[in-house]
Amino acid sequence: MKQTVKNYLRAVDLGHPPRHPDKVEAELNQLLSDIRGSKEFRALKIVHGYGSHGRGGATRETVRDWAYRFQRHLRAVIYGEDYSIFDDDTQEMREECGQVEDPDLGQANPGITILWIK
């Protein structure tokens, strides 16, 4: 009997259209609350973009700063640059939550951040 793995990873685009950092943080707070109360989702894939100047954008910085401040609620913060089967946190998350297909896995995408919620 084949077991189906549900998608535990909720993808949310906070970078398009651009938002004020306060609005991004408010949305992250709500998403954290939603995921913590969810029986289905265990992690958030935040699409924040990389910025038009190639240095990382304001939304990316806001998301990653927020994740640092709220790390007590997170099992791991996986930057898109590190999100691969060779990353320890990625391996652990996929082993525990399921091996769902994700087109960003292994792409070294600096425009995303994965938040694995406790």
mmCIF file with all atom_site columns, C-alpha atoms in Angstrom:
data_model
loop_
_atom_site.group_PDB
_atom_site.id
_atom_site.type_symbol
_atom_site.label_atom_id
_atom_site.label_alt_id
_atom_site.label_comp_id
_atom_site.label_asym_id
_atom_site.label_entity_id
_atom_site.label_seq_id
_atom_site.pdbx_PDB_ins_code
_atom_site.Cartn_x
_atom_site.Cartn_y
_atom_site.Cartn_z
_atom_site.occupancy
_atom_site.B_iso_or_equiv
_atom_site.pdbx_formal_charge
_atom_site.auth_seq_id
_atom_site.auth_comp_id
_atom_site.auth_asym_id
_atom_site.auth_atom_id
_atom_site.pdbx_PDB_model_num
ATOM 1   C CA . MET A 1 1   ? 0.000  0.000  0.000  1.00 0.00 ? 1   MET A CA 1
ATOM 2   C CA . LYS A 1 2   ? 1.520  3.298  -1.095 1.00 0.00 ? 2   LYS A CA 1
ATOM 3   C CA . GLN A 1 3   ? 1.448  6.070  1.493  1.00 0.00 ? 3   GLN A CA 1
ATOM 4   C CA . THR A 1 4   ? 0.762  9.578  0.233  1.00 0.00 ? 4   THR A CA 1
ATOM 5   C CA . VAL A 1 5   ? 2.819  12.382 1.744  1.00 0.00 ? 5   VAL A CA 1
ATOM 6   C CA . LYS A 1 6   ? 0.842  15.557 2.267  1.00 0.00 ? 6   LYS A CA 1
ATOM 7   C CA . ASN A 1 7   ? 2.535  18.824 1.504  1.00 0.00 ? 7   ASN A CA 1
ATOM 8   C CA . TYR A 1 8   ? 3.706  20.195 4.860  1.00 0.00 ? 8   TYR A CA 1
ATOM 9   C CA . LEU A 1 9   ? 5.292  23.268 3.258  1.00 0.00 ? 9   LEU A CA 1
ATOM 10  C CA . ARG A 1 10  ? 3.109  26.353 2.791  1.00 0.00 ? 10  ARG A CA 1
ATOM 11  C CA . ALA A 1 11  ? 4.494  28.816 0.242  1.00 0.00 ? 11  ALA A CA 1
ATOM 12  C CA . VAL A 1 12  ? 3.742  32.522 0.679  1.00 0.00 ? 12  VAL A CA 1
ATOM 13  C CA . ASP A 1 13  ? 4.951  35.372 -1.543 1.00 0.00 ? 13  ASP A CA 1
ATOM 14  C CA . LEU A 1 14  ? 5.700  38.432 0.607  1.00 0.00 ? 14  LEU A CA 1
ATOM 15  C CA . GLY A 1 15  ? 7.939  40.130 -1.930 1.00 0.00 ? 15  GLY A CA 1
ATOM 16  C CA . HIS A 1 16  ? 5.533  40.739 -4.789 1.00 0.00 ? 16  HIS A CA 1
ATOM 17  C CA . PRO A 1 17  ? 4.194  43.356 -4.748 1.00 0.00 ? 17  PRO A CA 1
ATOM 18  C CA . PRO A 1 18  ? 6.711  45.060 -2.447 1.00 0.00 ? 18  PRO A CA 1
ATOM 19  C CA . ARG A 1 19  ? 5.400  45.813 1.040  1.00 0.00 ? 19  ARG A CA 1
ATOM 20  C CA . HIS A 1 20  ? 6.441  48.064 3.898  1.00 0.00 ? 20  HIS A CA 1
ATOM 21  C CA . PRO A 1 21  ? 8.556  46.156 6.478  1.00 0.00 ? 21  PRO A CA 1
ATOM 22  C CA . ASP A 1 22  ? 5.880  46.664 9.171  1.00 0.00 ? 22  ASP A CA 1
ATOM 23  C CA . LYS A 1 23  ? 3.299  44.973 6.938  1.00 0.00 ? 23  LYS A CA 1
ATOM 24  C CA . VAL A 1 24  ? 5.700  42.104 6.193  1.00 0.00 ? 24  VAL A CA 1
ATOM 25  C CA . GLU A 1 25  ? 6.278  41.560 9.922  1.00 0.00 ? 25  GLU A CA 1
ATOM 26  C CA . ALA A 1 26  ? 2.537  41.661 10.645 1.00 0.00 ? 26  ALA A CA 1
ATOM 27  C CA . GLU A 1 27  ? 1.962  39.037 7.940  1.00 0.00 ? 27  GLU A CA 1
ATOM 28  C CA . LEU A 1 28  ? 4.779  36.872 9.344  1.00 0.00 ? 28  LEU A CA 1
ATOM 29  C CA . ASN A 1 29  ? 3.233  37.081 12.823 1.00 0.00 ? 29  ASN A CA 1
ATOM 30  C CA . GLN A 1 30  ? -0.125 35.949 11.433 1.00 0.00 ? 30  GLN A CA 1
ATOM 31  C CA . LEU A 1 31  ? 1.468  33.159 9.386  1.00 0.00 ? 31  LEU A CA 1
ATOM 32  C CA . LEU A 1 32  ? 3.337  31.886 12.457 1.00 0.00 ? 32  LEU A CA 1
ATOM 33  C CA . SER A 1 33  ? 0.070  31.771 14.382 1.00 0.00 ? 33  SER A CA 1
ATOM 34  C CA . ASP A 1 34  ? -1.703 30.007 11.493 1.00 0.00 ? 34  ASP A CA 1
ATOM 35  C CA . ILE A 1 35  ? 0.998  27.356 11.091 1.00 0.00 ? 35  ILE A CA 1
ATOM 36  C CA . ARG A 1 36  ? 1.268  26.685 14.820 1.00 0.00 ? 36  ARG A CA 1
ATOM 37  C CA . GLY A 1 37  ? -2.471 25.977 14.840 1.00 0.00 ? 37  GLY A CA 1
ATOM 38  C CA . SER A 1 38  ? -2.398 23.872 11.672 1.00 0.00 ? 38  SER A CA 1
ATOM 39  C CA . LYS A 1 39  ? -2.487 20.086 11.594 1.00 0.00 ? 39  LYS A CA 1
ATOM 40  C CA . GLU A 1 40  ? -1.342 20.018 7.971  1.00 0.00 ? 40  GLU A CA 1
ATOM 41  C CA . PHE A 1 41  ? 1.466  22.550 7.592  1.00 0.00 ? 41  PHE A CA 1
ATOM 42  C CA . ARG A 1 42  ? 4.787  22.448 9.481  1.00 0.00 ? 42  ARG A CA 1
ATOM 43  C CA . ALA A 1 43  ? 6.924  24.921 7.556  1.00 0.00 ? 43  ALA A CA 1
ATOM 44  C CA . LEU A 1 44  ? 6.680  28.141 5.583  1.00 0.00 ? 44  LEU A CA 1
ATOM 45  C CA . LYS A 1 45  ? 8.476  28.853 2.348  1.00 0.00 ? 45  LYS A CA 1
ATOM 46  C CA . ILE A 1 46  ? 8.665  32.629 2.233  1.00 0.00 ? 46  ILE A CA 1
ATOM 47  C CA . VAL A 1 47  ? 9.233  34.060 -1.230 1.00 0.00 ? 47  VAL A CA 1
ATOM 48  C CA . HIS A 1 48  ? 10.749 37.474 -0.642 1.00 0.00 ? 48  HIS A CA 1
ATOM 49  C CA . GLY A 1 49  ? 12.806 38.001 -3.753 1.00 0.00 ? 49  GLY A CA 1
ATOM 50  C CA . TYR A 1 50  ? 16.445 38.943 -3.869 1.00 0.00 ? 50  TYR A CA 1
ATOM 51  C CA . GLY A 1 51  ? 16.196 42.628 -4.669 1.00 0.00 ? 51  GLY A CA 1
ATOM 52  C CA . SER A 1 52  ? 16.654 44.414 -7.950 1.00 0.00 ? 52  SER A CA 1
ATOM 53  C CA . HIS A 1 53  ? 20.189 45.569 -7.155 1.00 0.00 ? 53  HIS A CA 1
ATOM 54  C CA . GLY A 1 54  ? 21.614 42.081 -6.548 1.00 0.00 ? 54  GLY A CA 1
ATOM 55  C CA . ARG A 1 55  ? 22.472 42.752 -2.892 1.00 0.00 ? 55  ARG A CA 1
ATOM 56  C CA . GLY A 1 56  ? 19.359 41.312 -1.288 1.00 0.00 ? 56  GLY A CA 1
ATOM 57  C CA . GLY A 1 57  ? 16.202 43.309 -0.906 1.00 0.00 ? 57  GLY A CA 1
ATOM 58  C CA . ALA A 1 58  ? 14.521 45.022 2.011  1.00 0.00 ? 58  ALA A CA 1
ATOM 59  C CA . THR A 1 59  ? 11.862 42.306 2.241  1.00 0.00 ? 59  THR A CA 1
ATOM 60  C CA . ARG A 1 60  ? 14.524 39.600 2.401  1.00 0.00 ? 60  ARG A CA 1
ATOM 61  C CA . GLU A 1 61  ? 16.281 41.445 5.224  1.00 0.00 ? 61  GLU A CA 1
ATOM 62  C CA . THR A 1 62  ? 12.979 41.974 7.047  1.00 0.00 ? 62  THR A CA 1
ATOM 63  C CA . VAL A 1 63  ? 12.077 38.264 6.816  1.00 0.00 ? 63  VAL A CA 1
ATOM 64  C CA . ARG A 1 64  ? 15.484 37.083 7.991  1.00 0.00 ? 64  ARG A CA 1
ATOM 65  C CA . ASP A 1 65  ? 15.676 39.655 10.807 1.00 0.00 ? 65  ASP A CA 1
ATOM 66  C CA . TRP A 1 66  ? 12.186 38.619 11.943 1.00 0.00 ? 66  TRP A CA 1
ATOM 67  C CA . ALA A 1 67  ? 13.225 34.945 11.888 1.00 0.00 ? 67  ALA A CA 1
ATOM 68  C CA . TYR A 1 68  ? 16.224 35.749 14.079 1.00 0.00 ? 68  TYR A CA 1
ATOM 69  C CA . ARG A 1 69  ? 14.038 37.563 16.615 1.00 0.00 ? 69  ARG A CA 1
ATOM 70  C CA . PHE A 1 70  ? 11.434 34.763 16.648 1.00 0.00 ? 70  PHE A CA 1
ATOM 71  C CA . GLN A 1 71  ? 13.883 31.844 16.568 1.00 0.00 ? 71  GLN A CA 1
ATOM 72  C CA . ARG A 1 72  ? 12.444 30.467 19.835 1.00 0.00 ? 72  ARG A CA 1
ATOM 73  C CA . HIS A 1 73  ? 9.324  29.529 17.791 1.00 0.00 ? 73  HIS A CA 1
ATOM 74  C CA . LEU A 1 74  ? 11.318 27.958 14.945 1.00 0.00 ? 74  LEU A CA 1
ATOM 75  C CA . ARG A 1 75  ? 13.032 24.591 14.665 1.00 0.00 ? 75  ARG A CA 1
ATOM 76  C CA . ALA A 1 76  ? 15.180 25.900 11.847 1.00 0.00 ? 76  ALA A CA 1
ATOM 77  C CA . VAL A 1 77  ? 15.642 28.793 9.463  1.00 0.00 ? 77  VAL A CA 1
ATOM 78  C CA . ILE A 1 78  ? 16.908 27.556 6.115  1.00 0.00 ? 78  ILE A CA 1
ATOM 79  C CA . TYR A 1 79  ? 18.105 30.192 3.684  1.00 0.00 ? 79  TYR A CA 1
ATOM 80  C CA . GLY A 1 80  ? 17.308 29.435 0.073  1.00 0.00 ? 80  GLY A CA 1
ATOM 81  C CA . GLU A 1 81  ? 21.039 29.457 -0.685 1.00 0.00 ? 81  GLU A CA 1
ATOM 82  C CA . ASP A 1 82  ? 21.430 26.440 1.656  1.00 0.00 ? 82  ASP A CA 1
ATOM 83  C CA . TYR A 1 83  ? 18.162 24.605 0.913  1.00 0.00 ? 83  TYR A CA 1
ATOM 84  C CA . SER A 1 84  ? 19.417 21.295 -0.475 1.00 0.00 ? 84  SER A CA 1
ATOM 85  C CA . ILE A 1 85  ? 19.629 17.614 0.369  1.00 0.00 ? 85  ILE A CA 1
ATOM 86  C CA . PHE A 1 86  ? 23.176 18.287 1.586  1.00 0.00 ? 86  PHE A CA 1
ATOM 87  C CA . ASP A 1 87  ? 22.023 20.718 4.314  1.00 0.00 ? 87  ASP A CA 1
ATOM 88  C CA . ASP A 1 88  ? 21.514 19.117 7.755  1.00 0.00 ? 88  ASP A CA 1
ATOM 89  C CA . ASP A 1 89  ? 18.404 21.148 8.662  1.00 0.00 ? 89  ASP A CA 1
ATOM 90  C CA . THR A 1 90  ? 16.830 20.455 5.269  1.00 0.00 ? 90  THR A CA 1
ATOM 91  C CA . GLN A 1 91  ? 17.521 16.723 5.623  1.00 0.00 ? 91  GLN A CA 1
ATOM 92  C CA . GLU A 1 92  ? 16.062 16.610 9.121  1.00 0.00 ? 92  GLU A CA 1
ATOM 93  C CA . MET A 1 93  ? 12.938 18.559 8.120  1.00 0.00 ? 93  MET A CA 1
ATOM 94  C CA . ARG A 1 94  ? 12.318 16.340 5.095  1.00 0.00 ? 94  ARG A CA 1
ATOM 95  C CA . GLU A 1 95  ? 12.893 13.146 7.101  1.00 0.00 ? 95  GLU A CA 1
ATOM 96  C CA . GLU A 1 96  ? 10.463 14.222 9.805  1.00 0.00 ? 96  GLU A CA 1
ATOM 97  C CA . CYS A 1 97  ? 7.816  15.961 7.685  1.00 0.00 ? 97  CYS A CA 1
ATOM 98  C CA . GLY A 1 98  ? 7.987  14.105 4.384  1.00 0.00 ? 98  GLY A CA 1
ATOM 99  C CA . GLN A 1 99  ? 9.838  14.089 1.092  1.00 0.00 ? 99  GLN A CA 1
ATOM 100 C CA . VAL A 1 100 ? 7.592  16.376 -0.944 1.00 0.00 ? 100 VAL A CA 1
ATOM 101 C CA . GLU A 1 101 ? 8.701  17.643 -4.320 1.00 0.00 ? 101 GLU A CA 1
ATOM 102 C CA . ASP A 1 102 ? 9.829  21.255 -4.271 1.00 0.00 ? 102 ASP A CA 1
ATOM 103 C CA . PRO A 1 103 ? 11.239 22.983 -7.361 1.00 0.00 ? 103 PRO A CA 1
ATOM 104 C CA . ASP A 1 104 ? 13.413 25.240 -5.160 1.00 0.00 ? 104 ASP A CA 1
ATOM 105 C CA . LEU A 1 105 ? 15.209 22.330 -3.483 1.00 0.00 ? 105 LEU A CA 1
ATOM 106 C CA . GLY A 1 106 ? 18.855 22.351 -4.531 1.00 0.00 ? 106 GLY A CA 1
ATOM 107 C CA . GLN A 1 107 ? 18.559 25.564 -6.569 1.00 0.00 ? 107 GLN A CA 1
ATOM 108 C CA . ALA A 1 108 ? 20.544 27.870 -4.203 1.00 0.00 ? 108 ALA A CA 1
ATOM 109 C CA . ASN A 1 109 ? 17.735 30.424 -4.492 1.00 0.00 ? 109 ASN A CA 1
ATOM 110 C CA . PRO A 1 110 ? 18.538 33.541 -2.403 1.00 0.00 ? 110 PRO A CA 1
ATOM 111 C CA . GLY A 1 111 ? 14.982 34.778 -2.974 1.00 0.00 ? 111 GLY A CA 1
ATOM 112 C CA . ILE A 1 112 ? 13.403 32.351 -0.487 1.00 0.00 ? 112 ILE A CA 1
ATOM 113 C CA . THR A 1 113 ? 13.688 31.450 3.187  1.00 0.00 ? 113 THR A CA 1
ATOM 114 C CA . ILE A 1 114 ? 12.243 28.294 4.772  1.00 0.00 ? 114 ILE A CA 1
ATOM 115 C CA . LEU A 1 115 ? 10.900 28.607 8.326  1.00 0.00 ? 115 LEU A CA 1
ATOM 116 C CA . TRP A 1 116 ? 10.409 25.233 10.054 1.00 0.00 ? 116 TRP A CA 1
ATOM 117 C CA . ILE A 1 117 ? 7.925  25.911 12.854 1.00 0.00 ? 117 ILE A CA 1
ATOM 118 C CA . LYS A 1 118 ? 8.155  24.241 16.291 1.00 0.00 ? 118 LYS A CA 1
#
